[in-house]
XYZ file of C-alpha atoms in Angstrom:
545
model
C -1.515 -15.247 0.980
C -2.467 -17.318 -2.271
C -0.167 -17.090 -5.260
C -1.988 -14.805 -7.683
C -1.691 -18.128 -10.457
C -4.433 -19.746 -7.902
C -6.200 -16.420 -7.913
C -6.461 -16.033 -12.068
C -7.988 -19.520 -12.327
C -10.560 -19.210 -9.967
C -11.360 -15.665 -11.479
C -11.377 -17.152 -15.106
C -13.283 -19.889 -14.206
C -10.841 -22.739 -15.097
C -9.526 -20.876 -18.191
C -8.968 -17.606 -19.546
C -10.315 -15.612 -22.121
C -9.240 -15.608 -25.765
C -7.895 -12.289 -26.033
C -7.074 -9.483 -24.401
C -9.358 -6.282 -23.865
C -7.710 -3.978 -26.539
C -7.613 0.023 -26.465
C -10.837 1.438 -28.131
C -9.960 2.725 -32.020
C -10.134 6.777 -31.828
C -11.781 8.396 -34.438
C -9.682 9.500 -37.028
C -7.223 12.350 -35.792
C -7.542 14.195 -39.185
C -11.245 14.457 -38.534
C -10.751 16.319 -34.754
C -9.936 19.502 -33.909
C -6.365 20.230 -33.036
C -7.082 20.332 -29.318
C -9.320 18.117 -27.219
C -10.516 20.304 -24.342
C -13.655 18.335 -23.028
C -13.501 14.232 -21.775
C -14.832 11.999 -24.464
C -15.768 8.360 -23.483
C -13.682 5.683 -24.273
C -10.887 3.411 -24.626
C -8.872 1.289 -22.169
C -5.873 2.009 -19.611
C -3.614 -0.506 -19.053
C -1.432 -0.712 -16.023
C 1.381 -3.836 -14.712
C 0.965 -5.274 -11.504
C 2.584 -7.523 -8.842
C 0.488 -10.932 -8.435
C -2.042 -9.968 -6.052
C -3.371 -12.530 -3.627
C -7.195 -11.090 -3.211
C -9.442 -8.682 -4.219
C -11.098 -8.282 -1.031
C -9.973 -5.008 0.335
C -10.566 -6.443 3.889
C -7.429 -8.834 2.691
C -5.072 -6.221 0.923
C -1.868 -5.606 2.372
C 0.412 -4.289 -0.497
C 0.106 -1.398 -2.799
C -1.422 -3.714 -6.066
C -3.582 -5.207 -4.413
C -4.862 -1.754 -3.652
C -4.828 -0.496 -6.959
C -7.114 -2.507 -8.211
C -9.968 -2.383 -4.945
C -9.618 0.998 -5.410
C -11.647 1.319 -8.898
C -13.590 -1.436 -7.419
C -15.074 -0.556 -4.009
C -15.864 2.712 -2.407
C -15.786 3.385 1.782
C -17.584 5.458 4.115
C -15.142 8.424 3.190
C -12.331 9.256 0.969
C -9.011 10.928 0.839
C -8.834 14.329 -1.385
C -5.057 15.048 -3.032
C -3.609 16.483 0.354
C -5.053 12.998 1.806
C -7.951 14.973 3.775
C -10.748 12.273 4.186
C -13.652 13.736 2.627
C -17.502 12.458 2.054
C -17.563 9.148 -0.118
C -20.462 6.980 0.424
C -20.990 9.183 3.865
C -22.325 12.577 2.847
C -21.687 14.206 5.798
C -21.071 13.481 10.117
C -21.263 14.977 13.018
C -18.575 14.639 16.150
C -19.341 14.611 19.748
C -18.913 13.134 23.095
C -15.281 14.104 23.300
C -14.374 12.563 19.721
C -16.399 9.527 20.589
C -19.241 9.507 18.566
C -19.654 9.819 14.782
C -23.112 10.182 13.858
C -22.793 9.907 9.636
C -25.453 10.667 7.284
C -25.244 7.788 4.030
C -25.998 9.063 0.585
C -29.431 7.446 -0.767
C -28.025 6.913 -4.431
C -25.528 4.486 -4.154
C -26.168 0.934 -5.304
C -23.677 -2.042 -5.401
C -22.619 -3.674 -8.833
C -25.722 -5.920 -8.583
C -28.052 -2.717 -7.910
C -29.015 -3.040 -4.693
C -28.776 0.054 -2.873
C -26.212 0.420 -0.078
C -27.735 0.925 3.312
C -26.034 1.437 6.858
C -26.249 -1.735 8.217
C -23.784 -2.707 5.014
C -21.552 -0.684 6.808
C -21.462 -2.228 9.669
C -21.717 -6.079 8.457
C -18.502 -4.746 6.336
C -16.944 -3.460 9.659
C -18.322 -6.818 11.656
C -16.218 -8.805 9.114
C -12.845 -7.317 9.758
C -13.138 -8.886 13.494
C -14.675 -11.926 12.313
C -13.907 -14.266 15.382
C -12.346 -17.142 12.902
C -9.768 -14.881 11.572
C -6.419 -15.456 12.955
C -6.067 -11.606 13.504
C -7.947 -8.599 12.139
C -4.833 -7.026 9.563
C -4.618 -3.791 8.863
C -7.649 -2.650 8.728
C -8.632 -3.764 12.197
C -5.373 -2.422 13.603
C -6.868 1.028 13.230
C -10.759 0.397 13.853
C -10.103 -1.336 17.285
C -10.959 1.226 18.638
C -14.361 1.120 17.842
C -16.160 -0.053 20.970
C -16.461 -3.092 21.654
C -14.279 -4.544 18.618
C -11.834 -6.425 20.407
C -14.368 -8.483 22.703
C -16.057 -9.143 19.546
C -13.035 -10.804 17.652
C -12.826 -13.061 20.352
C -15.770 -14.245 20.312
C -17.196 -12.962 23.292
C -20.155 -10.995 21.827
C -22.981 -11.641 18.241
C -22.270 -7.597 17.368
C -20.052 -5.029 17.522
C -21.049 -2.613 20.178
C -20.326 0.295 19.280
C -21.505 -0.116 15.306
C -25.507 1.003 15.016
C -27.344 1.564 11.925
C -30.175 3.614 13.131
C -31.699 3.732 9.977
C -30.968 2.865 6.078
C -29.066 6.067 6.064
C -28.154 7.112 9.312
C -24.598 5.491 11.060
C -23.610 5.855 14.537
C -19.597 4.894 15.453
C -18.988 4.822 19.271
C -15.260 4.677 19.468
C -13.862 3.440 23.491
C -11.296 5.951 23.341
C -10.837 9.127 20.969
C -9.010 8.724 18.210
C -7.294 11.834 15.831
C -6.667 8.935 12.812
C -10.085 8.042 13.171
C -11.896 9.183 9.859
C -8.571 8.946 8.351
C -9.475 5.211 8.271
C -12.733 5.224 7.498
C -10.855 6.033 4.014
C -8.324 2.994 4.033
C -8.368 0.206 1.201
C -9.138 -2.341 3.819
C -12.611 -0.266 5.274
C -14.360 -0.211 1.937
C -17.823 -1.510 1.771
C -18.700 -5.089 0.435
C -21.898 -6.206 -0.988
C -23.393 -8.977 1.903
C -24.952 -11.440 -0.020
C -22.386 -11.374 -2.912
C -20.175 -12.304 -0.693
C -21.951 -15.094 1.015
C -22.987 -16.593 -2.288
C -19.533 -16.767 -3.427
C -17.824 -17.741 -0.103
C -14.447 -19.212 -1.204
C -15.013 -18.116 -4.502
C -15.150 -14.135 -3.568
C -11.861 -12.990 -5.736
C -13.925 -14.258 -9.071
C -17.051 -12.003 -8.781
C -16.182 -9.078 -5.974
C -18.771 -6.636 -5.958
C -18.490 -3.241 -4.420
C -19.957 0.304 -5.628
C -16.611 1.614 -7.147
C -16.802 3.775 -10.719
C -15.413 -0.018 -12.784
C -16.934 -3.294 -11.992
C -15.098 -6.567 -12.276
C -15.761 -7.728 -15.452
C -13.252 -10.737 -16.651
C -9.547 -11.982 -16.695
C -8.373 -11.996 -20.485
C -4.760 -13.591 -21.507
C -2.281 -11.642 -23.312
C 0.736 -13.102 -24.446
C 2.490 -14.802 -21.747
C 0.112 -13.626 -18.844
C -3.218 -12.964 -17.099
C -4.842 -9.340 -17.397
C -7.889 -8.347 -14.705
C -9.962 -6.623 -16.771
C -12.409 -3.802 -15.002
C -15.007 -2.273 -17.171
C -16.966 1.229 -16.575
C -19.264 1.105 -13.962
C -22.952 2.922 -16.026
C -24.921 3.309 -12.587
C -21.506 4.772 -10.955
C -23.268 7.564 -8.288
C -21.053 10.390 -8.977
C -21.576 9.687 -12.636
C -19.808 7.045 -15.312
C -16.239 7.646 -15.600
C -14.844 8.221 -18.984
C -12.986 5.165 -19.434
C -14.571 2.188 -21.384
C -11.800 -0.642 -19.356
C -9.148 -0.610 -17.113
C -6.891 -3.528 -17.588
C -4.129 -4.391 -14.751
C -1.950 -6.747 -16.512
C -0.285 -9.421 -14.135
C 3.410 -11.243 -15.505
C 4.570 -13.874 -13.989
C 7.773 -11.788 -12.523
C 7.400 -8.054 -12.410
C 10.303 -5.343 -12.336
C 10.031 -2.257 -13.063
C 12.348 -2.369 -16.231
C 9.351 -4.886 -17.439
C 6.590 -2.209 -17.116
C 9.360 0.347 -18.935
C 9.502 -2.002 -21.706
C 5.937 -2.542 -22.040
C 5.218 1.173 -21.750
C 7.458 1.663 -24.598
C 6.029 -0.797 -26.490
C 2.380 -0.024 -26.562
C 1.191 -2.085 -23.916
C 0.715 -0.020 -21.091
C -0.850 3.252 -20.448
C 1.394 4.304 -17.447
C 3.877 3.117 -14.782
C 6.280 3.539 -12.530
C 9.618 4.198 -13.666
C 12.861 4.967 -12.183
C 16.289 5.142 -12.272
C 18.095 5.083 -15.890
C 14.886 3.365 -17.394
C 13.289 7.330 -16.997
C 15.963 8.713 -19.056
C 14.624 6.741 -22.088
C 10.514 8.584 -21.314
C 12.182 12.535 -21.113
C 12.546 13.283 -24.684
C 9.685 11.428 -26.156
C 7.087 13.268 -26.896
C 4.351 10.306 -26.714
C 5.245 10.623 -22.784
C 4.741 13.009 -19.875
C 6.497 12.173 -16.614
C 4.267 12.871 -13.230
C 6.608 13.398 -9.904
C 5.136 13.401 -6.481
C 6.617 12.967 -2.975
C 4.806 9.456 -1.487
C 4.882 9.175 2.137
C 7.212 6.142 2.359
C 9.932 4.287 3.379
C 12.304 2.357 2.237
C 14.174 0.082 4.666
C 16.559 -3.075 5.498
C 14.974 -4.785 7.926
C 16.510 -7.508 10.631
C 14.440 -10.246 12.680
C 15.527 -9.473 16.253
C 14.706 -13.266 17.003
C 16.923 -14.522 13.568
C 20.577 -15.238 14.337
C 23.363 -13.340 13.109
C 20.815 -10.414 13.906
C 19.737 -11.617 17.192
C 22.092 -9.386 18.654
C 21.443 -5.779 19.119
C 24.906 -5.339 18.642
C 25.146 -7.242 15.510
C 21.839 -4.635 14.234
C 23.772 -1.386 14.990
C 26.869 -2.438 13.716
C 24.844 -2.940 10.393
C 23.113 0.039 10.955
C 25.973 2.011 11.162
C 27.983 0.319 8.315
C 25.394 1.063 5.222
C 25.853 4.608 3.550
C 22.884 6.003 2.519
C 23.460 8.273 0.166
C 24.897 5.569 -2.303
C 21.571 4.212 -2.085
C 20.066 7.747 -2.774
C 22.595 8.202 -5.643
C 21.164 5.386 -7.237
C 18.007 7.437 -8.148
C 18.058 11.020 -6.998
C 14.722 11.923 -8.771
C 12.660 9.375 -6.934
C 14.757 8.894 -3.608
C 15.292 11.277 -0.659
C 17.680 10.481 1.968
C 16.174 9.078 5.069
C 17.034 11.351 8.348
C 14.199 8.421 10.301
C 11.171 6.681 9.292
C 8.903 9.235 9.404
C 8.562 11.035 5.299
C 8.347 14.220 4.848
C 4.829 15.820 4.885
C 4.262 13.044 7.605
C 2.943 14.316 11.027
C 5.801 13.840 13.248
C 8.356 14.171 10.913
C 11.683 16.256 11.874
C 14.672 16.906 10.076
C 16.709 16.229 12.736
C 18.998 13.280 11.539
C 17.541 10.408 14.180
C 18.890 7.103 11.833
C 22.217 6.084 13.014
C 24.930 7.901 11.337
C 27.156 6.007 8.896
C 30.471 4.806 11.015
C 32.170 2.167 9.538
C 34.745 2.194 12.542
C 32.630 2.363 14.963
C 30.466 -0.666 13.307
C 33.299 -2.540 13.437
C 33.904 -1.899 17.098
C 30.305 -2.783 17.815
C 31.029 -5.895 16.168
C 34.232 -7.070 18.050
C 32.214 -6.254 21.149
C 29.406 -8.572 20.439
C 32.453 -11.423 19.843
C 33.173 -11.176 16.133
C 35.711 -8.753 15.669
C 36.202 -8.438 11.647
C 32.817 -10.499 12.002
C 34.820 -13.821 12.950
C 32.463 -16.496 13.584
C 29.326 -14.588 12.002
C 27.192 -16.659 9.924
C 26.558 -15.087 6.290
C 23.482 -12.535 6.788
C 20.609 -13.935 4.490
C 18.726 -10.995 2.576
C 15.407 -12.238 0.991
C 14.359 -9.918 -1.529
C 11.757 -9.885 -4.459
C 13.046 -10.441 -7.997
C 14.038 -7.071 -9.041
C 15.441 -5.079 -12.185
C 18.989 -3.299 -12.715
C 18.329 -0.672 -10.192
C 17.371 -3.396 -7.513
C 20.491 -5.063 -8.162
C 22.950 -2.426 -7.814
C 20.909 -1.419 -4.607
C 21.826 -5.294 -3.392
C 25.561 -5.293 -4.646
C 25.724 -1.633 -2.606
C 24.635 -3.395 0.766
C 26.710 -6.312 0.133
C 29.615 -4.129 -0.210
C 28.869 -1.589 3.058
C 28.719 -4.784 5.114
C 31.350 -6.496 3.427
C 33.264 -3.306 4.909
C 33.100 -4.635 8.455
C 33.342 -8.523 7.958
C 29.508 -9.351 7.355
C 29.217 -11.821 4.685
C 25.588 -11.765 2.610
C 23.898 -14.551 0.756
C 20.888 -13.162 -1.220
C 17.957 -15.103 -1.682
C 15.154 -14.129 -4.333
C 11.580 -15.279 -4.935
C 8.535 -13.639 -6.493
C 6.326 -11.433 -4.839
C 3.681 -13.977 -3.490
C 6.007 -16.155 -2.249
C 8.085 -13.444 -0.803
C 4.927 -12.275 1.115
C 4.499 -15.416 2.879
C 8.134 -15.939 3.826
C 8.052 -12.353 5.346
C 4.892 -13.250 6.895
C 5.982 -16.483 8.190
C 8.910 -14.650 10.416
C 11.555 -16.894 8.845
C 13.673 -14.312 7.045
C 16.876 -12.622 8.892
C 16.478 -9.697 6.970
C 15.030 -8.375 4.195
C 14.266 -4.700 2.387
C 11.168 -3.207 1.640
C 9.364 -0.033 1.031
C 6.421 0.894 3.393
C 3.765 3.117 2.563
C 1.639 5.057 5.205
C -2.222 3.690 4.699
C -3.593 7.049 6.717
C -1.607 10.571 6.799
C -0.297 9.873 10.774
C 2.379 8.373 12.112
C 0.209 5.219 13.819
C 0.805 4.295 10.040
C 4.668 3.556 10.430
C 5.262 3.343 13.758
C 2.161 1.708 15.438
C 1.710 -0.610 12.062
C 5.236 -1.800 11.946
C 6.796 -1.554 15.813
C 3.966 -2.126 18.338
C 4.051 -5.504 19.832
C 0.274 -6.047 18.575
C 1.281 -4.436 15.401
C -0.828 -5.794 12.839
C 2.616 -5.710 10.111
C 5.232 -5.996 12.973
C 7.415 -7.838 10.060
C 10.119 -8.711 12.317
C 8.644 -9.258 15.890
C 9.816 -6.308 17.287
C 8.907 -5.517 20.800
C 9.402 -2.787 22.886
C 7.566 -2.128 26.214
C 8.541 1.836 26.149
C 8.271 2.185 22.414
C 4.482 0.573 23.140
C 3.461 2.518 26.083
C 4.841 6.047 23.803
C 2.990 5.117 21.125
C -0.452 4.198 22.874
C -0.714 7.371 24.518
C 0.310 9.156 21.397
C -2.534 7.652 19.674
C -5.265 8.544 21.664
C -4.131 12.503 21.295
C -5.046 14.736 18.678
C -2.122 16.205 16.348
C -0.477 18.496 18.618
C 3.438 19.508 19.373
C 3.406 16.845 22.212
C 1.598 14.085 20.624
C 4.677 14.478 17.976
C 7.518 14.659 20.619
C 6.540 11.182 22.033
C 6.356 9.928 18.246
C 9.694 11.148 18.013
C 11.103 9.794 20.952
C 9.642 6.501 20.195
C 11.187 6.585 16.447
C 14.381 7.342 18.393
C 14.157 4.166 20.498
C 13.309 1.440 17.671
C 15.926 2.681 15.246
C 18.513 2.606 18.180
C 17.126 -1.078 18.567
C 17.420 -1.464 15.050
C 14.479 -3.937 13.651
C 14.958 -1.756 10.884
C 17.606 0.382 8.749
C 15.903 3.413 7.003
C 17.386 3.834 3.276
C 15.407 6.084 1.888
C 12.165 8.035 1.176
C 10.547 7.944 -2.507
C 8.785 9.992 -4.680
C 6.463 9.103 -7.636
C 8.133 8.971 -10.724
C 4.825 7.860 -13.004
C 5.643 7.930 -16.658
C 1.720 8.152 -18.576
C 0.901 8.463 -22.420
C 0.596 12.047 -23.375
C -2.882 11.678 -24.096
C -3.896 10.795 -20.597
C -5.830 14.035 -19.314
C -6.914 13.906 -15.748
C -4.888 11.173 -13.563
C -4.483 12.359 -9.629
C -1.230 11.076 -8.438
C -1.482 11.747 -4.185
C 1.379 10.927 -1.783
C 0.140 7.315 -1.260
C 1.437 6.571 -4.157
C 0.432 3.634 -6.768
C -2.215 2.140 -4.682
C -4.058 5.223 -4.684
C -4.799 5.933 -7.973
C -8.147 6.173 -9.254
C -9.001 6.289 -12.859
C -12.691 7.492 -12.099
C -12.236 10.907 -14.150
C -8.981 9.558 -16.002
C -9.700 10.278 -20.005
C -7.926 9.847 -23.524
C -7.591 12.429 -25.695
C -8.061 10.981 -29.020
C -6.283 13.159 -30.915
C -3.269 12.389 -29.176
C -3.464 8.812 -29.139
């Protein structure tokens, strides 16, 4: 992944702009009405990101990354706020042959930023490129559209097209999948399925991340400098096919180290328009009246996780005994309003999910006799456990000095080590950290999202190199079944296995804690959290501003 410093400059073109895009002036408040009841066009929302590496949505594999494809690009379908996927640039489809064969019917008024309209066979040159056959694997995105016939022979080169893609006509789609598939339209709706404009693309080649074009409701538009830092500037898309959306700009503002106590700060001092807050930092939103704070549930994790292949955690011993030392409800403690404790790694709301406590159960005795078992009683000639973790703010840091201390309990010495996000990304990426923590968030509503993602041996974000040949023989049956009672049992007996392994030590699950200017008027927050918002019908209300 490229550090988002090598991303700005090729976006600004060797330099960036002056200034940065500021908020549109409201019209005097003395001269409105009271109450604002109807949208009015205008102004700019202003949001803090972590450096993103592309803004190719077949490329995107975190959650800011996402935000920002997400205004830009538009796929086949869409999720709705209970994450139902739902006509986008597909009007409507048709399933037969078993749950084999999507016929979909393309709307005829939906044009890319440079006007041209979007046809089927963009579709399918979109879907072609996930599997291109010089890509060292096809990510996320291909992870769930494999099963598209003929997908995997093409990504190796074997075949000049995709069999089982046809565009019949300029509107007309036909998907022929080798095997059914209950996620199926469910990722027709990811970030990484959206649909790119061809010959933008091939005119830019390397260049892509400095003019993407898509069909989205905000259209790339410039990167701007404010203060000490790049801001991607996105302005309002006129030609937008569901209509222009209210907003003039969207501006996703990009420091060169982002916590969360950073976007607090510059929420509360005019910069921003929303973010993420949590722990204490909230307390300072709840009794300001300039700010409204938005909770959800998000269907994530949050986890420790431990290389199987990465001495001191090479031992499965070594990974339970760990397992069984952290307490998780210090972590949960930490933040009760955004935090759930973690009974597995499926959330709540997830298909699959049970209450039934499946994470192993905080022991500290019988961590330590795991320990003196695998030959380090009172951990006794245990190397220090390295953590890599991304910079973070107070709450991070307590979370760290908490883990320290539960190992610390048994005789496991910790060394932290702390980068930014990009370079974070590539170390994880790279297999060369023992252990690290991070949050996951599902990409589809179904467990394939967690469990097939993260723990199949061809998982396209097996972080730690997990493998399993039970855990991958439950979960490829599981996949081809539709969402019944015993497609969820073998889910939960293979979430059973891998945290008994222990690649992995579930912390917690979140919830959205947004904190938004009290004249924002209608922001959708779903349970994917962050990378999920979409500021298409998002408007001011100027007499609140």
């Amino acid at each position: 992944m490229r550090s988002f410093h090598a991303l700005v400059s090729i976006l600004a073109g060797g330099a960036l702009a002056a200034t940065a895009a500021g908020c549109s002036r409201p019209a005097d408040s003395r001269a409105l009405p009271k109450t604002v009841t109807e949208p009015v066009f205008g102004g700019t929302v202003s949001v803090m990101v972590e450096s993103p590496g592309t803004l190719d949505p077949r490329d995107v594999d975190d959650v800011y990354e996402a935000a920002i494809v997400n205004q830009i690009y538009d796929g086949l379908l869409e999720f709705d706020t209970n994450l139902n996927p739902v006509p986008a640039i597909a009007r409507e489809w048709t399933i037969s042959d078993g749950g084999r064969r999507f016929r979909f019917r393309l709307r005829d008024d939906v044009s890319f930023h440079n006007g041209r309209r979007v046809v089927a066979s963009d579709v399918v040159w979109s879907f072609e490129r996930i599997f291109d056959p010089d890509r060292e694997d096809p990510g996320l995105g291909g992870e769930f559209l494999r099963r598209i016939k003929g997908a995997d022979a093409y990504a190796r080169g074997e075949t000049s097209h995709i069999e089982g893609l046809e565009a019949v006509d300029d509107t007309t789609l036909v998907i022929r999948l080798a095997e059914p598939y209950g996620a199926f339209l469910s990722s027709l709706a990811m970030d990484q399925t959206k649909v790119v404009c061809r010959e933008a693309f091939e005119a830019a080649g390397d260049d892509y991340d400095s003019c993407p074009v898509g069909t989205g409701p905000f259209r790339f538009d410039h990167v701007a400098d404010h203060d000490d830092h790049p801001v991607i500037v996105l302005r309002r898309n006129v030609d937008y096919f569901r209509g222009a959306p209210w907003l003039a700009e969207v501006a996703f503002h990009v420091p060169a180290r982002y916590t969360d106590d950073r976007a607090a700060d510059a929420l509360l001092d005019g910069t921003l328009t929303l973010a993420v807050v949590t722990g204490p930092r909230e307390e300072a939103f709840e009794n300001l009246e300039t700010f409204r704070i938005l909770r959800r549930p998000e269907l994530s994790c949050g986890f420790l996780a431990l290389n199987p292949s990465l001495a001191p955690v090479d031992d499965a011993r070594v990974r339970r005994a760990i397992a069984h030392a952290v307490d998780r409800r210090r972590f949960v403690a930490l933040d009760p309003a955004s935090r759930l404790d973690a009974s597995g790694i499926l959330p709540p709301g997830m298909f699959g999910h049970s209450p039934d406590r499946k994470a192993l159960r905080h022991d500290p005795d019988f961590a330590r006799s795991l320990l003196a078992e695998a030959g380090h009683p009172g951990g006794e000639g245990l190397a220090p456990l390295r953590i890599v973790q991304v910079s973070r703010g107070d709450v991070g840091a307590e979370a760290d000095r908490i883990l320290a201390e539960n190992l610390a309990e048994i005789g496991i010495r910790v060394e932290y080590e702390y980068l930014d996000w990009s370079a974070f990304s590539d170390r994880i990426d790279a297999g060369t950290a023992p252990a690290f923590t991070l949050s996951w968030i599902a990409d589809v509503p179904d467990p394939d999202s967690f469990l097939r993602s993260l723990f199949s041996s061809d998982g396209a974000y097996n972080l730690v190199g997990y493998h399993n040949a039970t855990v991958d023989s439950l979960l490829g049956v599981g996949s081809g079944m539709t969402s019944s009672p015993d497609r969820a049992r073998l889910y939960q007996r293979a979430e059973r296995i891998i945290l008994n392994d222990a690649p992995i030590v579930p912390l917690y699950h979140l919830a959205n804690n947004f904190v938004v200017r009290s004249n924002v008027r209608g922001l959708t927050i779903t349970p994917f959290g962050f990378g999920n918002l979409t500021f298409e019908k998002l408007w001011l209300d100027p007499v609140t501003s």
